[in-house]
Amino acid sequence: VTGVPGVNHSLELWIFLSIFALVTVMGFAAARWHRPTDIHTLAEWGLGGKAFGNWVTFFLLSGDVYTAYTFVAVPALVYGVGSAGFFAVPYVIAVYPLLFVPLVRFWSVSHMHGFVTSAEFVEARFGSRPLSLLVAITGIVATMPYIALQLVGIESVLKVVGLRPGWSLTIAFVVLAAFTFNSGLRAPALISIVKNVLIIWTVLAALVIVGTTGSGWSGVFSAAAAKFAASPSKTDGLLLAPASQLNYVTLAIGSAAALFLYPHTLTGVLAARNRSTVRTNITALPLYTFVLGILALLGFVAISNGVKPVGTDVNTVVPELFQQVFPPWCAGLAYAGIGVGALVPAAIMSIGAANMFTRNIYRPYIRPDATEEQETRVSRFASLLVKLGAVLVILAINTQFAIDLQLIGGVIILQTLPAVAIGLYTAWLHRWALIAGLITGLTTGLLMLYQIPRIGGPDAKTVLRAHFGGSAWPLAHLGLSTKASVYVGLLALLINLLVAAVATPLLRAMGIPDGRDRTRPVDYVADEGGKELHRLTEIIDGAPSHGEEEEVSNWRSGIRAGSQARLR
Amino acid sequence: VVDTCGLLLVVLVTGAHAQTRDAARLLLWALRTCFPTVRLLWADGGYSGQLVDWATTALTLTVQIVRKLAWPVIFRRAHGFHSAESALALVMLPCGPITLQLPNERTSNRREFASPTGWRSLARGGSISTEGSMPGARTEDARTVVTGTAWPTRLSTYGGGMDKGPSWGDRGPAPRSDVDGRFYAGGERGRSRPMYPGTAAAPPPGSTVSAPGAGQPPPHNVGYRQSVRGTDRPAPPASSERGPWFEPREYREPSSPDHLATGTTGRARRLDASGWHWLLIVPIALPLSVPLYNRLSPTAFGLPFFYWWQLGLSVVATTVIGIVHAATRTRR
């Protein structure tokens, strides 16, 4: 099954390109999918009408959380360092039980108040526009390099297929920008179905091929063990070194918490139809982690197959592996899976960031009297700008820079946790304490990242770069005599929380007034906001039509049950 | 619509060309949404006919037509705290522009009326957006007017405690009073400010944001914006930020389930709290306890323990979350 180097990639290329064309058509056609009478509202364009059911939400969220970069970079990391790269698996397992309650609360309060972004929630909860602005800026800044990373994912495929990344990347993202502009969140929702089919196909094919060739997984792992034993680095291996365990755990927790805070996750969640949809999806999504885990193991498969990355770009390991072990048509499908897998999250991220710009910067500060239509237009153009910025980062600067920016992005988005996630539970924290905590967290996070050098080279001791070399901050900086390191984001978050918690009673004692909390406890458990929306027209137009009768009677019995509950 | 104390529950302002009987449907729907316990309404002869049947079938509201609705009508008000039977006087009068009374000192009262679920959802539905108006302002002054397609009239919604009923715009600003009997001259509080700034309104997908006579589609959600602009707020009379109309941080809405859950005093138990949620700690803690699984044997399918254990945890997570999901599912 091993491919011959220098083989003609034409079949793979044609499959890749035709799926790309199919996806483009779907992206534009998505605007007609459950077509609203008016797409010129932000809820329609940016949240798909807030009416996605279980399946669509599953595709959307899985397309959102499991990005192309994950599919490419996690196996590449496993290829490079072994077990430490596997952190993505505990991270995307722990994230769901962690978010099960807060995400549903967020859904409810957002639907009650019509929020589209987390920063809007913060504004309503803490009554502070500066805080909301800070959260929005942090969100946008953290998202942009993430979009750039999706380009890195596509780029790795393009390199292996033999296309020149420059213009083909540009075309890919012009297409992406165009259908996002046109169809809003409906486009990635529809496309993610294709993405999921392709990715699951790829994983199954990989399992079959590893299972039927050579000595199966045990052969793969013995080859990997031999490679890591030969390498001079002390941090790689099939198991975690004692010193790197803390980093593994903190990185998993930190990434899980950060995932909740990224605008694109919340955008995906808000598009769900009701609370039950969100909960069902959180229940089902860990199964997708299994898929990610198998893909991560492909890093070991690449080692045992002797795959060498194209040039110095270690992210090309997985596409190279596909080329070696898959028949061409299958490799073409796998490439398309990664490529389409990059478009989906990139589209959602740009929509999420654009919504933040519109709702938290444009409307409060630039045009307070903006209509819905103006908002939507601004969001559309903002999504273009965000993507343009990402393309420029990739083309003009370099890939490594994007990866470093993403590292910083994860650390800084985590600093919005006290306002957004804790805010879902309590409004006790003072608004100015939150601002102080956020700024302190950002500063310390960046300072700690600055202190981390990148070590590498053949002897694993050369300092490749003095600053921003990783996210594992050695505890030795604190004077502790340990080799253990800890994820910067989590440490900065602790400082952030500490500042916020200490400052809150101080500010209260000083008599600085709290912001007004506009949310009510009942807002956090509200459900199925969409119903009234439809019922309104129904009521104005008269008696419900035949199909709606059942709904009305359900609603009525719901009211009765509700009033009885109150009487008890 | 007012209750039996004469306190305002919901208001709908329409243009003079709108059929009041048609307007009543929207109004009653809003009433139903805001105050689900309401059972009985009295209305004058102008509302007889189809509306009565419709209210019965679609809203389970009984509308009794009375010959002449005396004002004030004294009935028992039964919303949450008086008794289970809700009685309501419905006063809908075909009228011209109405001067609306602004919220009074009884904050809780106003909240109760102005902010129940219904208005929000109504606003979310997009047919109505709330915006404050000047005391004594005529209908035309209400800045936010969002109409639905099927409802080509200008709508504004207000809620507020009233004990004198609507006052007519033609008579100029009416003395405003709160239930405690304190009076404000119209416009005493100076600048226009959002009356109930809490409603973020987004026009629904099916709506056109247009109003006859309004050249520019009105800004939506302005009240919301203004409300949070801290410093732009008019200084409250008591010069503390928690002035009378600033709503308390915690308040209970009588018609909401948490009213029962929390009781009248004490810390509120979160509405979605459940002992089952503790179970979620298992799939959080297991993937994070690295020393537990940082070893190679036993292997499964050739995978070292470290790897198949973590892959298997995804199934554990799904199972546990599934159990919690099923156990805490709200019955409909």
PDB file of C-alpha atoms in Angstrom, chain A residues 353-525:
ATOM      1  CA  ALA A 353     -15.465  37.657  15.954  1.00  0.00           C
ATOM      2  CA  ALA A 354     -17.492  39.802  13.572  1.00  0.00           C
ATOM      3  CA  ASN A 355     -20.532  39.607  15.840  1.00  0.00           C
ATOM      4  CA  MET A 356     -18.388  40.733  18.743  1.00  0.00           C
ATOM      5  CA  PHE A 357     -17.173  43.677  16.756  1.00  0.00           C
ATOM      6  CA  THR A 358     -20.690  44.631  15.733  1.00  0.00           C
ATOM      7  CA  ARG A 359     -22.462  44.192  19.014  1.00  0.00           C
ATOM      8  CA  ASN A 360     -19.765  45.320  21.413  1.00  0.00           C
ATOM      9  CA  ILE A 361     -17.767  47.894  19.529  1.00  0.00           C
ATOM     10  CA  TYR A 362     -19.736  49.174  16.563  1.00  0.00           C
ATOM     11  CA  ARG A 363     -23.088  49.579  18.193  1.00  0.00           C
ATOM     12  CA  PRO A 364     -22.114  50.937  21.597  1.00  0.00           C
ATOM     13  CA  TYR A 365     -19.337  53.184  20.427  1.00  0.00           C
ATOM     14  CA  ILE A 366     -19.730  53.976  16.756  1.00  0.00           C
ATOM     15  CA  ARG A 367     -23.409  53.892  15.896  1.00  0.00           C
ATOM     16  CA  PRO A 368     -25.686  53.462  18.863  1.00  0.00           C
ATOM     17  CA  ASP A 369     -28.756  53.774  16.662  1.00  0.00           C
ATOM     18  CA  ALA A 370     -27.766  51.082  14.194  1.00  0.00           C
ATOM     19  CA  THR A 371     -30.638  49.066  12.855  1.00  0.00           C
ATOM     20  CA  GLU A 372     -30.562  45.304  12.583  1.00  0.00           C
ATOM     21  CA  GLU A 373     -29.864  45.544   8.897  1.00  0.00           C
ATOM     22  CA  GLN A 374     -26.939  47.860   9.433  1.00  0.00           C
ATOM     23  CA  GLU A 375     -25.618  45.562  12.130  1.00  0.00           C
ATOM     24  CA  THR A 376     -25.770  42.602   9.828  1.00  0.00           C
ATOM     25  CA  ARG A 377     -23.998  44.491   7.078  1.00  0.00           C
ATOM     26  CA  VAL A 378     -21.264  45.546   9.463  1.00  0.00           C
ATOM     27  CA  SER A 379     -20.915  41.984  10.690  1.00  0.00           C
ATOM     28  CA  ARG A 380     -20.566  40.710   7.157  1.00  0.00           C
ATOM     29  CA  PHE A 381     -17.814  43.118   6.306  1.00  0.00           C
ATOM     30  CA  ALA A 382     -16.131  42.567   9.645  1.00  0.00           C
ATOM     31  CA  SER A 383     -16.037  38.840   8.946  1.00  0.00           C
ATOM     32  CA  LEU A 384     -14.307  39.604   5.649  1.00  0.00           C
ATOM     33  CA  LEU A 385     -11.758  41.780   7.416  1.00  0.00           C
ATOM     34  CA  VAL A 386     -11.061  39.161  10.052  1.00  0.00           C
ATOM     35  CA  LYS A 387     -10.358  36.564   7.380  1.00  0.00           C
ATOM     36  CA  LEU A 388      -8.273  38.953   5.376  1.00  0.00           C
ATOM     37  CA  GLY A 389      -6.172  39.562   8.460  1.00  0.00           C
ATOM     38  CA  ALA A 390      -5.713  35.847   8.909  1.00  0.00           C
ATOM     39  CA  VAL A 391      -4.613  35.339   5.294  1.00  0.00           C
ATOM     40  CA  LEU A 392      -2.158  38.186   5.620  1.00  0.00           C
ATOM     41  CA  VAL A 393      -0.685  36.678   8.776  1.00  0.00           C
ATOM     42  CA  ILE A 394      -0.066  33.418   6.943  1.00  0.00           C
ATOM     43  CA  LEU A 395       1.174  34.824   3.674  1.00  0.00           C
ATOM     44  CA  ALA A 396       3.109  37.842   4.811  1.00  0.00           C
ATOM     45  CA  ILE A 397       4.597  36.701   8.069  1.00  0.00           C
ATOM     46  CA  ASN A 398       5.079  33.002   8.580  1.00  0.00           C
ATOM     47  CA  THR A 399       3.415  29.893   9.851  1.00  0.00           C
ATOM     48  CA  GLN A 400       5.365  29.670  13.051  1.00  0.00           C
ATOM     49  CA  PHE A 401       4.285  33.160  13.960  1.00  0.00           C
ATOM     50  CA  ALA A 402       0.653  32.196  13.592  1.00  0.00           C
ATOM     51  CA  ILE A 403       1.164  29.240  15.878  1.00  0.00           C
ATOM     52  CA  ASP A 404       2.820  31.436  18.487  1.00  0.00           C
ATOM     53  CA  LEU A 405       0.014  33.954  18.237  1.00  0.00           C
ATOM     54  CA  GLN A 406      -2.478  31.183  18.795  1.00  0.00           C
ATOM     55  CA  LEU A 407      -0.572  30.178  21.905  1.00  0.00           C
ATOM     56  CA  ILE A 408      -0.887  33.711  23.203  1.00  0.00           C
ATOM     57  CA  GLY A 409      -4.525  33.753  22.116  1.00  0.00           C
ATOM     58  CA  GLY A 410      -5.342  30.773  24.296  1.00  0.00           C
ATOM     59  CA  VAL A 411      -3.730  32.394  27.291  1.00  0.00           C
ATOM     60  CA  ILE A 412      -5.500  35.698  26.870  1.00  0.00           C
ATOM     61  CA  ILE A 413      -8.980  34.351  26.136  1.00  0.00           C
ATOM     62  CA  LEU A 414      -8.739  32.421  29.381  1.00  0.00           C
ATOM     63  CA  GLN A 415      -8.565  35.701  31.264  1.00  0.00           C
ATOM     64  CA  THR A 416     -12.175  36.463  30.400  1.00  0.00           C
ATOM     65  CA  LEU A 417     -13.294  33.467  32.438  1.00  0.00           C
ATOM     66  CA  PRO A 418     -14.142  35.354  35.653  1.00  0.00           C
ATOM     67  CA  ALA A 419     -16.473  37.689  33.809  1.00  0.00           C
ATOM     68  CA  VAL A 420     -18.100  35.219  31.440  1.00  0.00           C
ATOM     69  CA  ALA A 421     -18.102  31.829  33.159  1.00  0.00           C
ATOM     70  CA  ILE A 422     -18.259  32.860  36.788  1.00  0.00           C
ATOM     71  CA  GLY A 423     -20.688  35.565  35.765  1.00  0.00           C
ATOM     72  CA  LEU A 424     -23.084  32.825  34.731  1.00  0.00           C
ATOM     73  CA  TYR A 425     -23.289  31.773  38.342  1.00  0.00           C
ATOM     74  CA  THR A 426     -22.867  34.890  40.384  1.00  0.00           C
ATOM     75  CA  ALA A 427     -22.697  38.617  39.972  1.00  0.00           C
ATOM     76  CA  TRP A 428     -20.802  38.978  43.211  1.00  0.00           C
ATOM     77  CA  LEU A 429     -17.561  40.104  41.592  1.00  0.00           C
ATOM     78  CA  HIS A 430     -17.342  43.842  41.216  1.00  0.00           C
ATOM     79  CA  ARG A 431     -17.126  45.212  37.695  1.00  0.00           C
ATOM     80  CA  TRP A 432     -13.967  47.179  38.343  1.00  0.00           C
ATOM     81  CA  ALA A 433     -12.442  44.228  40.164  1.00  0.00           C
ATOM     82  CA  LEU A 434     -13.083  42.144  37.065  1.00  0.00           C
ATOM     83  CA  ILE A 435     -11.424  44.736  34.886  1.00  0.00           C
ATOM     84  CA  ALA A 436      -8.454  44.869  37.218  1.00  0.00           C
ATOM     85  CA  GLY A 437      -8.235  41.087  37.260  1.00  0.00           C
ATOM     86  CA  LEU A 438      -8.498  40.848  33.492  1.00  0.00           C
ATOM     87  CA  ILE A 439      -5.739  43.354  32.923  1.00  0.00           C
ATOM     88  CA  THR A 440      -3.505  41.771  35.553  1.00  0.00           C
ATOM     89  CA  GLY A 441      -4.121  38.339  34.072  1.00  0.00           C
ATOM     90  CA  LEU A 442      -3.322  39.512  30.562  1.00  0.00           C
ATOM     91  CA  THR A 443      -0.142  41.229  31.684  1.00  0.00           C
ATOM     92  CA  THR A 444       1.186  38.374  33.770  1.00  0.00           C
ATOM     93  CA  GLY A 445       0.219  35.861  31.093  1.00  0.00           C
ATOM     94  CA  LEU A 446       2.121  37.745  28.433  1.00  0.00           C
ATOM     95  CA  LEU A 447       5.105  38.277  30.738  1.00  0.00           C
ATOM     96  CA  MET A 448       5.297  34.588  31.527  1.00  0.00           C
ATOM     97  CA  LEU A 449       5.047  33.669  27.853  1.00  0.00           C
ATOM     98  CA  TYR A 450       7.834  36.121  27.199  1.00  0.00           C
ATOM     99  CA  GLN A 451      10.033  34.278  29.670  1.00  0.00           C
ATOM    100  CA  ILE A 452       9.672  30.935  27.920  1.00  0.00           C
ATOM    101  CA  PRO A 453      12.370  30.112  25.391  1.00  0.00           C
ATOM    102  CA  ARG A 454      11.999  27.529  22.663  1.00  0.00           C
ATOM    103  CA  ILE A 455      14.509  24.735  23.074  1.00  0.00           C
ATOM    104  CA  GLY A 456      15.266  22.435  20.195  1.00  0.00           C
ATOM    105  CA  GLY A 457      17.900  21.538  17.721  1.00  0.00           C
ATOM    106  CA  PRO A 458      19.577  18.176  17.293  1.00  0.00           C
ATOM    107  CA  ASP A 459      20.890  18.024  20.849  1.00  0.00           C
ATOM    108  CA  ALA A 460      17.605  19.327  22.264  1.00  0.00           C
ATOM    109  CA  LYS A 461      19.480  22.009  24.165  1.00  0.00           C
ATOM    110  CA  THR A 462      19.881  24.831  21.703  1.00  0.00           C
ATOM    111  CA  VAL A 463      17.744  27.868  22.334  1.00  0.00           C
ATOM    112  CA  LEU A 464      15.962  28.398  19.041  1.00  0.00           C
ATOM    113  CA  ARG A 465      14.082  31.448  20.205  1.00  0.00           C
ATOM    114  CA  ALA A 466      14.473  33.319  23.435  1.00  0.00           C
ATOM    115  CA  HIS A 467      10.854  34.362  23.948  1.00  0.00           C
ATOM    116  CA  PHE A 468       7.323  33.106  23.331  1.00  0.00           C
ATOM    117  CA  GLY A 469       8.650  29.633  22.785  1.00  0.00           C
ATOM    118  CA  GLY A 470       5.846  27.681  24.398  1.00  0.00           C
ATOM    119  CA  SER A 471       3.175  27.734  27.040  1.00  0.00           C
ATOM    120  CA  ALA A 472       4.843  25.601  29.723  1.00  0.00           C
ATOM    121  CA  TRP A 473       6.160  27.929  32.386  1.00  0.00           C
ATOM    122  CA  PRO A 474       8.786  26.317  34.626  1.00  0.00           C
ATOM    123  CA  LEU A 475       7.887  26.559  38.281  1.00  0.00           C
ATOM    124  CA  ALA A 476      11.586  27.082  38.925  1.00  0.00           C
ATOM    125  CA  HIS A 477      10.925  30.766  38.199  1.00  0.00           C
ATOM    126  CA  LEU A 478       9.085  30.880  41.506  1.00  0.00           C
ATOM    127  CA  GLY A 479      12.129  29.556  43.306  1.00  0.00           C
ATOM    128  CA  LEU A 480      10.742  26.055  43.604  1.00  0.00           C
ATOM    129  CA  SER A 481      13.313  23.351  43.178  1.00  0.00           C
ATOM    130  CA  THR A 482      11.353  21.380  40.646  1.00  0.00           C
ATOM    131  CA  LYS A 483      11.575  20.708  36.970  1.00  0.00           C
ATOM    132  CA  ALA A 484       7.820  20.723  36.632  1.00  0.00           C
ATOM    133  CA  SER A 485       6.194  23.360  34.517  1.00  0.00           C
ATOM    134  CA  VAL A 486       2.663  24.627  34.385  1.00  0.00           C
ATOM    135  CA  TYR A 487       0.406  26.019  31.673  1.00  0.00           C
ATOM    136  CA  VAL A 488       0.781  29.783  31.617  1.00  0.00           C
ATOM    137  CA  GLY A 489      -2.893  30.437  30.964  1.00  0.00           C
ATOM    138  CA  LEU A 490      -4.023  28.716  34.119  1.00  0.00           C
ATOM    139  CA  LEU A 491      -1.445  30.444  36.276  1.00  0.00           C
ATOM    140  CA  ALA A 492      -2.383  33.837  34.879  1.00  0.00           C
ATOM    141  CA  LEU A 493      -6.013  32.988  35.465  1.00  0.00           C
ATOM    142  CA  LEU A 494      -5.326  32.225  39.110  1.00  0.00           C
ATOM    143  CA  ILE A 495      -3.711  35.624  39.528  1.00  0.00           C
ATOM    144  CA  ASN A 496      -6.611  37.190  37.673  1.00  0.00           C
ATOM    145  CA  LEU A 497      -9.135  35.541  39.991  1.00  0.00           C
ATOM    146  CA  LEU A 498      -7.143  36.469  43.040  1.00  0.00           C
ATOM    147  CA  VAL A 499      -7.071  40.121  42.066  1.00  0.00           C
ATOM    148  CA  ALA A 500     -10.780  40.122  41.289  1.00  0.00           C
ATOM    149  CA  ALA A 501     -11.691  38.416  44.555  1.00  0.00           C
ATOM    150  CA  VAL A 502      -9.544  40.698  46.671  1.00  0.00           C
ATOM    151  CA  ALA A 503     -10.552  43.869  44.900  1.00  0.00           C
ATOM    152  CA  THR A 504     -14.281  43.197  45.104  1.00  0.00           C
ATOM    153  CA  PRO A 505     -14.711  43.672  48.888  1.00  0.00           C
ATOM    154  CA  LEU A 506     -12.256  46.547  48.776  1.00  0.00           C
ATOM    155  CA  LEU A 507     -14.232  48.375  46.111  1.00  0.00           C
ATOM    156  CA  ARG A 508     -17.459  47.727  47.974  1.00  0.00           C
ATOM    157  CA  ALA A 509     -15.919  49.078  51.163  1.00  0.00           C
ATOM    158  CA  MET A 510     -14.855  52.157  49.267  1.00  0.00           C
ATOM    159  CA  GLY A 511     -18.447  52.679  48.230  1.00  0.00           C
ATOM    160  CA  ILE A 512     -17.848  52.354  44.517  1.00  0.00           C
ATOM    161  CA  PRO A 513     -21.207  51.286  43.170  1.00  0.00           C
ATOM    162  CA  ASP A 514     -21.805  47.985  41.486  1.00  0.00           C
ATOM    163  CA  GLY A 515     -23.159  47.841  38.020  1.00  0.00           C
ATOM    164  CA  ARG A 516     -26.763  46.919  37.641  1.00  0.00           C
ATOM    165  CA  ASP A 517     -27.396  43.292  36.979  1.00  0.00           C
ATOM    166  CA  ARG A 518     -30.055  43.136  34.307  1.00  0.00           C
ATOM    167  CA  THR A 519     -30.438  39.394  34.364  1.00  0.00           C
ATOM    168  CA  ARG A 520     -32.703  37.467  36.667  1.00  0.00           C
ATOM    169  CA  PRO A 521     -32.279  33.998  38.086  1.00  0.00           C
ATOM    170  CA  VAL A 522     -35.105  32.745  35.952  1.00  0.00           C
ATOM    171  CA  ASP A 523     -33.358  33.905  32.782  1.00  0.00           C
ATOM    172  CA  TYR A 524     -30.748  31.220  33.221  1.00  0.00           C
ATOM    173  CA  VAL A 525     -33.198  28.386  32.970  1.00  0.00           C
TER     174      VAL A 525
END
